[in-house]
Coordinates of C-alpha atoms in Angstrom, one line a residue:
X21 CA -3.1 -14.0 -17.2
X22 CA -0.8 -15.3 -19.7
X23 CA -3.3 -17.9 -20.2
X24 CA -6.7 -16.3 -19.2
X25 CA -5.9 -12.5 -19.8
X26 CA -6.1 -9.5 -17.5
X27 CA -9.9 -9.1 -17.4
X28 CA -10.1 -12.6 -15.6
X29 CA -7.0 -11.9 -13.5
X30 CA -8.9 -8.8 -12.3
X31 CA -12.1 -10.9 -11.6
X32 CA -10.2 -13.5 -9.6
X33 CA -8.6 -10.6 -7.4
X34 CA -12.0 -9.5 -6.7
X35 CA -13.4 -12.7 -5.6
X36 CA -10.6 -13.4 -3.2
X37 CA -11.1 -9.8 -1.6
X38 CA -14.6 -10.5 -1.3
X39 CA -14.2 -13.9 0.2
X40 CA -11.6 -12.6 2.8
X41 CA -13.8 -9.8 3.9
X42 CA -16.7 -12.2 5.0
X43 CA -14.5 -14.2 6.6
X44 CA -14.2 -11.4 9.1
X45 CA -17.6 -12.2 10.4
X46 CA -17.0 -15.6 11.9
X47 CA -13.5 -14.4 13.0
X48 CA -14.9 -11.7 15.2
X49 CA -17.4 -14.4 16.5
X50 CA -14.8 -16.7 17.4
X51 CA -11.9 -13.8 18.4
X52 CA -9.4 -16.4 17.2
X53 CA -6.4 -14.4 15.9
X54 CA -5.2 -16.9 13.2
X55 CA -8.9 -16.9 11.8
X56 CA -8.2 -12.9 11.4
X57 CA -4.8 -13.3 9.9
X58 CA -6.3 -16.2 7.6
X59 CA -9.0 -13.5 6.2
X60 CA -6.6 -11.0 6.0
X61 CA -4.2 -13.1 3.9
X62 CA -7.3 -14.1 1.5
X63 CA -7.6 -10.4 1.0
X64 CA -3.8 -9.7 0.6
X65 CA -4.2 -12.5 -1.9
X66 CA -7.2 -10.8 -4.0
X67 CA -4.9 -7.3 -3.9
X68 CA -1.9 -9.3 -5.3
X69 CA -4.2 -10.3 -8.3
X70 CA -5.6 -7.0 -8.7
X71 CA -2.1 -5.0 -8.6
X72 CA -0.6 -7.5 -11.1
X73 CA -3.4 -7.5 -13.8
X74 CA -4.7 -4.0 -13.3
X75 CA -1.4 -2.0 -13.1
X76 CA 0.3 -3.4 -16.1
X77 CA -3.5 -3.2 -18.0
X78 CA -3.3 0.6 -17.5
X79 CA 0.2 0.9 -19.0
X80 CA -0.3 -1.0 -21.5
X81 CA -3.5 0.5 -23.1
X82 CA -2.0 3.9 -24.5
X83 CA 1.4 5.4 -25.3
X84 CA 4.4 4.3 -23.1
X85 CA 5.4 7.9 -22.3
X86 CA 2.4 8.6 -20.6
X87 CA 2.0 5.5 -18.6
X88 CA 3.1 6.7 -15.5
X89 CA 0.5 9.9 -15.9
X90 CA -2.2 7.1 -16.4
X91 CA -1.1 4.6 -13.5
X92 CA -1.1 7.5 -11.5
X93 CA -4.3 9.0 -12.5
X94 CA -6.1 5.6 -12.1
X95 CA -4.4 5.2 -8.7
X96 CA -5.6 8.4 -7.6
X97 CA -9.0 6.6 -6.2
X98 CA -6.9 4.1 -4.6
X99 CA -5.9 7.4 -2.8
X100 CA -9.9 8.0 -2.3
X101 CA -10.1 4.8 -0.1
X102 CA -7.1 5.4 2.0
X103 CA -8.4 8.7 2.8
X104 CA -11.9 7.4 3.8
X105 CA -10.8 4.2 5.4
X106 CA -9.2 5.6 8.4
X107 CA -12.0 8.3 9.1
X108 CA -15.2 5.6 8.7
X109 CA -12.9 2.8 10.5
X110 CA -12.2 5.6 13.3
X111 CA -15.7 6.4 13.7
X112 CA -17.3 2.6 13.2
X113 CA -14.9 0.4 14.5
X114 CA -13.0 2.3 17.2
X115 CA -15.2 2.4 20.4
X116 CA -13.0 5.1 22.1
X117 CA -12.9 3.0 25.1
X118 CA -9.4 2.5 26.3
X119 CA -8.9 0.9 29.4
X120 CA -5.5 0.5 31.2
X121 CA -4.1 -2.7 32.1
X122 CA -5.2 -2.4 35.5
X123 CA -8.8 -1.8 34.6
X124 CA -9.0 -4.6 32.4
X125 CA -7.3 -6.9 35.4
X126 CA -9.6 -5.9 37.7
X127 CA -12.6 -7.0 35.4
X128 CA -14.5 -10.2 36.0
X129 CA -14.2 -13.0 33.4
X130 CA -17.9 -12.2 32.2
X131 CA -17.2 -8.2 32.2
X132 CA -14.0 -8.8 30.2
X133 CA -15.4 -11.3 27.8
X134 CA -18.3 -8.9 27.0
X135 CA -15.9 -6.0 26.4
X136 CA -13.5 -7.9 24.1
X137 CA -16.6 -9.3 22.1
X138 CA -18.5 -6.0 21.8
X139 CA -14.9 -5.0 20.4
X140 CA -14.5 -7.6 18.0
X141 CA -18.3 -7.3 16.7
X142 CA -17.3 -4.0 15.4
X143 CA -15.5 -5.1 12.4
X144 CA -18.6 -7.2 11.2
X145 CA -20.9 -4.7 9.5
X146 CA -17.8 -2.7 7.8
X147 CA -16.4 -6.0 6.3
X148 CA -19.9 -7.3 5.2
X149 CA -20.3 -3.7 3.4
X150 CA -16.8 -4.0 1.9
X151 CA -17.6 -7.5 0.4
X152 CA -20.7 -6.5 -1.1
X153 CA -19.4 -3.4 -2.9
X154 CA -16.5 -5.5 -4.0
X155 CA -19.0 -8.0 -5.2
X156 CA -20.8 -5.2 -7.3
X157 CA -17.7 -3.6 -8.9
X158 CA -16.9 -7.5 -9.9
X159 CA -20.1 -7.7 -11.4
X160 CA -19.8 -4.4 -13.4
X161 CA -16.5 -5.7 -14.7
X162 CA -17.8 -8.9 -15.7
X163 CA -20.4 -7.3 -18.0
X164 CA -18.3 -4.7 -19.3
X165 CA -16.7 -5.3 -22.6
X166 CA -12.9 -4.7 -22.0
X167 CA -10.3 -4.7 -25.0
X168 CA -7.8 -7.7 -24.5
X169 CA -4.2 -7.5 -24.9
X170 CA -2.9 -10.2 -27.1
X171 CA -0.1 -12.9 -25.9
X172 CA 2.3 -13.6 -28.5
X173 CA 3.7 -16.7 -28.6
X174 CA 7.2 -15.6 -27.7
X175 CA 5.6 -13.9 -24.6
X176 CA 5.0 -17.5 -23.2
X177 CA 9.0 -18.3 -23.3
X178 CA 9.8 -15.7 -20.4
X179 CA 10.9 -16.3 -17.0
X180 CA 11.9 -14.6 -13.7
X181 CA 15.8 -14.8 -14.5
X182 CA 15.5 -13.5 -18.0
X183 CA 13.2 -10.7 -16.7
X184 CA 15.6 -9.5 -13.7
X185 CA 18.2 -9.2 -16.3
X186 CA 16.4 -5.6 -16.8
X187 CA 18.1 -3.4 -14.5
X188 CA 15.3 -1.0 -13.9
X189 CA 13.2 -3.8 -13.4
X190 CA 15.8 -5.6 -10.9
X191 CA 16.3 -2.3 -8.9
X192 CA 12.5 -1.5 -9.0
X193 CA 11.7 -4.6 -7.1
X194 CA 14.1 -3.4 -4.7
X195 CA 12.8 0.2 -4.7
X196 CA 9.2 -1.3 -4.1
X197 CA 9.9 -3.4 -1.1
X198 CA 11.6 -0.6 0.5
X199 CA 8.9 1.9 -0.4
X200 CA 5.8 -0.2 0.7
X201 CA 7.6 -1.3 4.1
X202 CA 8.2 2.6 4.4
X203 CA 4.6 3.5 3.8
X204 CA 3.0 0.4 5.6
X205 CA 5.4 1.4 8.8
X206 CA 4.5 5.0 8.6
X207 CA 0.6 4.7 8.9
X208 CA 0.5 1.4 10.9
X209 CA 2.1 3.0 13.9
X210 CA 0.7 6.5 13.5
X211 CA -1.8 6.2 16.3
X212 CA 0.8 5.1 18.5
X213 CA 3.2 7.5 17.4
X214 CA 0.7 10.5 18.0
X215 CA 0.1 9.3 21.7
X216 CA 4.0 9.2 22.6
X217 CA 4.7 12.3 21.0
X218 CA 1.8 14.5 21.5
X219 CA -0.4 12.7 23.8
X220 CA -3.5 12.6 21.0
X221 CA -6.4 10.2 22.0
X222 CA -6.8 7.8 19.6
X223 CA -10.0 8.7 17.8
X224 CA -8.1 12.3 17.0
X225 CA -5.2 10.2 15.9
X226 CA -7.7 8.3 13.4
X227 CA -9.1 11.5 12.2
X228 CA -5.8 13.2 11.5
X229 CA -4.6 10.2 10.0
X230 CA -7.5 10.1 7.7
X231 CA -7.0 13.7 6.8
X232 CA -3.2 12.4 5.8
X233 CA -5.0 10.0 3.6
X234 CA -6.6 12.9 2.1
X235 CA -3.0 14.4 1.3
X236 CA -2.4 11.1 -0.2
X237 CA -5.2 11.1 -2.4
X238 CA -4.7 15.0 -3.4
X239 CA -0.8 13.9 -4.1
X240 CA -2.1 11.2 -6.7
X241 CA -4.2 14.0 -8.7
X242 CA -1.3 16.5 -8.1
X243 CA 1.3 13.9 -9.4
X244 CA -0.7 13.0 -12.5
X245 CA -0.6 16.6 -13.3
X246 CA 3.0 16.8 -12.4
X247 CA 4.6 13.9 -14.1
X248 CA 3.0 15.6 -17.5
X249 CA 6.0 18.2 -17.2
X250 CA 8.1 16.7 -15.0
X251 CA 10.1 13.6 -15.4
X252 CA 8.6 10.6 -13.2
X253 CA 12.2 9.9 -12.1
X254 CA 12.9 13.2 -11.0
X255 CA 9.8 13.8 -9.1
X256 CA 10.3 10.5 -7.2
X257 CA 13.7 11.5 -6.3
X258 CA 12.6 14.8 -4.8
X259 CA 9.4 13.7 -3.3
X260 CA 11.8 10.8 -1.7
X261 CA 14.3 13.4 -0.1
X262 CA 11.2 15.6 1.1
X263 CA 10.1 12.4 3.1
X264 CA 13.5 12.0 4.3
X265 CA 13.3 15.8 5.8
X266 CA 10.0 15.0 7.6
X267 CA 11.0 11.5 8.8
X268 CA 14.1 13.5 10.4
X269 CA 12.0 15.8 12.4
X270 CA 9.6 13.0 13.2
X271 CA 12.1 11.0 14.8
X272 CA 14.4 13.6 16.6
X273 CA 11.7 15.9 17.7
X274 CA 9.1 15.1 20.5
X275 CA 6.2 17.6 20.2
X276 CA 3.1 18.3 18.0
X277 CA 5.5 19.3 15.4
X278 CA 6.6 15.5 15.1
X279 CA 3.0 14.5 14.5
X280 CA 2.2 17.0 11.7
X281 CA 5.7 16.0 9.9
X282 CA 4.8 12.6 10.1
X283 CA 1.2 13.5 8.7
X284 CA 2.8 15.4 5.7
X285 CA 4.5 12.6 4.4
X286 CA 1.5 10.4 2.8
X287 CA 1.1 13.3 0.2
X288 CA 4.6 12.8 -1.0
X289 CA 4.6 9.0 -0.7
X290 CA 1.4 9.4 -3.0
X291 CA 3.0 8.8 -6.3
X292 CA 5.8 6.4 -5.5
X293 CA 4.0 3.2 -6.1
X294 CA 2.8 4.0 -9.4
X295 CA 5.9 5.6 -10.5
X296 CA 8.2 3.2 -9.6
X297 CA 5.8 0.2 -11.0
X298 CA 5.5 2.0 -14.3
X299 CA 9.4 2.7 -14.4
X300 CA 10.2 -0.8 -13.7
X301 CA 8.2 -2.5 -16.3
X302 CA 9.3 0.3 -19.1
X303 CA 10.8 -1.0 -22.1
X304 CA 10.7 -5.0 -20.9
X305 CA 8.2 -6.3 -23.6
X306 CA 7.7 -9.7 -23.7
X307 CA 8.6 -9.8 -19.8
X308 CA 5.6 -7.3 -18.8
X309 CA 3.3 -9.8 -16.8
X310 CA 6.5 -11.4 -15.2
X311 CA 8.0 -8.1 -14.3
X312 CA 4.5 -6.8 -12.9
X313 CA 4.0 -9.8 -10.7
X314 CA 7.8 -9.4 -9.5
X315 CA 7.0 -5.6 -8.7
X316 CA 3.9 -6.5 -6.8
X317 CA 5.4 -9.7 -4.7
X318 CA 7.7 -6.5 -3.5
X319 CA 5.1 -5.4 -1.5
X320 CA 6.6 -7.9 1.1
X321 CA 8.6 -5.1 2.3
X322 CA 5.3 -4.1 4.1
X323 CA 5.8 -7.5 6.4
X324 CA 9.5 -6.8 6.9
X325 CA 10.3 -3.3 8.0
X326 CA 7.1 -2.7 10.3
X327 CA 8.7 -5.9 12.4
X328 CA 11.9 -3.9 12.6
X329 CA 10.2 -0.9 13.9
X330 CA 8.3 -2.9 16.2
X331 CA 11.7 -4.4 17.6
X332 CA 13.3 -0.8 17.9
X333 CA 9.9 0.1 19.2
X334 CA 10.1 -2.6 22.3
X335 CA 14.0 -2.0 22.7
X336 CA 13.7 2.0 22.8
X337 CA 10.5 3.9 21.6
X338 CA 8.1 4.1 18.9
X339 CA 9.6 7.5 17.8
X340 CA 12.8 6.2 17.4
X341 CA 11.1 3.3 15.0
X342 CA 10.9 5.7 12.4
X343 CA 14.5 5.7 11.4
X344 CA 13.4 2.7 9.4
X345 CA 11.2 4.5 7.0
X346 CA 13.6 7.2 7.1
X347 CA 16.6 4.8 5.6
X348 CA 14.0 3.3 3.0
X349 CA 13.2 6.6 1.3
X350 CA 17.0 7.0 0.8
X351 CA 16.9 3.8 -1.3
X352 CA 13.9 4.9 -3.1
X353 CA 15.3 8.6 -3.8
X354 CA 18.9 6.5 -5.5
X355 CA 16.1 4.5 -7.7
X356 CA 14.6 7.8 -9.0
X357 CA 18.0 9.0 -9.8
X358 CA 20.1 6.2 -11.2
X359 CA 18.3 2.5 -10.7
X360 CA 15.3 3.4 -13.2
X361 CA 17.5 3.6 -16.4
X362 CA 16.5 0.9 -18.7
X363 CA 18.9 -1.2 -20.6
X364 CA 18.3 -3.3 -23.8
X365 CA 18.9 -6.9 -23.1
X366 CA 18.9 -10.2 -25.5
X367 CA 16.9 -13.0 -24.7
X368 CA 18.8 -15.2 -26.8

């Protein structure tokens, strides 16, 4: 982005995303696990380009004091996708056929192979549609005139270690690491959690997860409104503590109440990614591009904390595993109370 600008960064991200989505078609045909992982890796790389380019671009195009509001508003449409995906995925991809281990063992090789191929083939059309939509968006952006942010000569002399001297950025990277880990963990294990706590079938659980993502979308729009009147860091801290309370219920109460508590969390999670992002890069000036990439790299928390949840689930149960995101939200609350504070530094 330093060399080519934000628009080209967005276009590269969309191209990678579409390429990864198209690779799901041969992956489904071969049913090779590493092929699926490769396709997901390319999609994730595209997302990383998009987050690193689009987020700071939105914060820069306007007054700094309203940057968080703009970013929350733009990411509200991310919430729309998060709302639709579980519902559409549940209806199109999940067959609703849930065989027990005994039933699978009793199948002949041909029957088992036919069943597994049917399940794998279900992803082909959805990911083809995703790729076509993404390519259409890329075409629209390519032919749209967008203002470019000039890169001054001194911005080329920044580096990772200089950027991390900004305390708001350093702790913002930490907060984002814990947040994405918590967010991924809360939703990724939900269908198993719903089955364990209230014996909810997978299709019903997918539907309710979609409703929770509607809350996520609504929370983004509500957050856009609230950050005009409430300091973003205060709202971040309050929402984090609410998530702590909800996760306490979800972790220690085994009934439908636990499931409903978990379903309420996405509404309060909604403002966290864009708010942490904008607080982390506030007032870092020449380090904005480097800082943005560091905050986006912090999404690696989504690879770490769910793994911890899986280990706890294996040794105990999936409900107790939710103590991991509970702890994560304490870290985010601290950032909203203290860690966000900017401090002027010298690059000499």
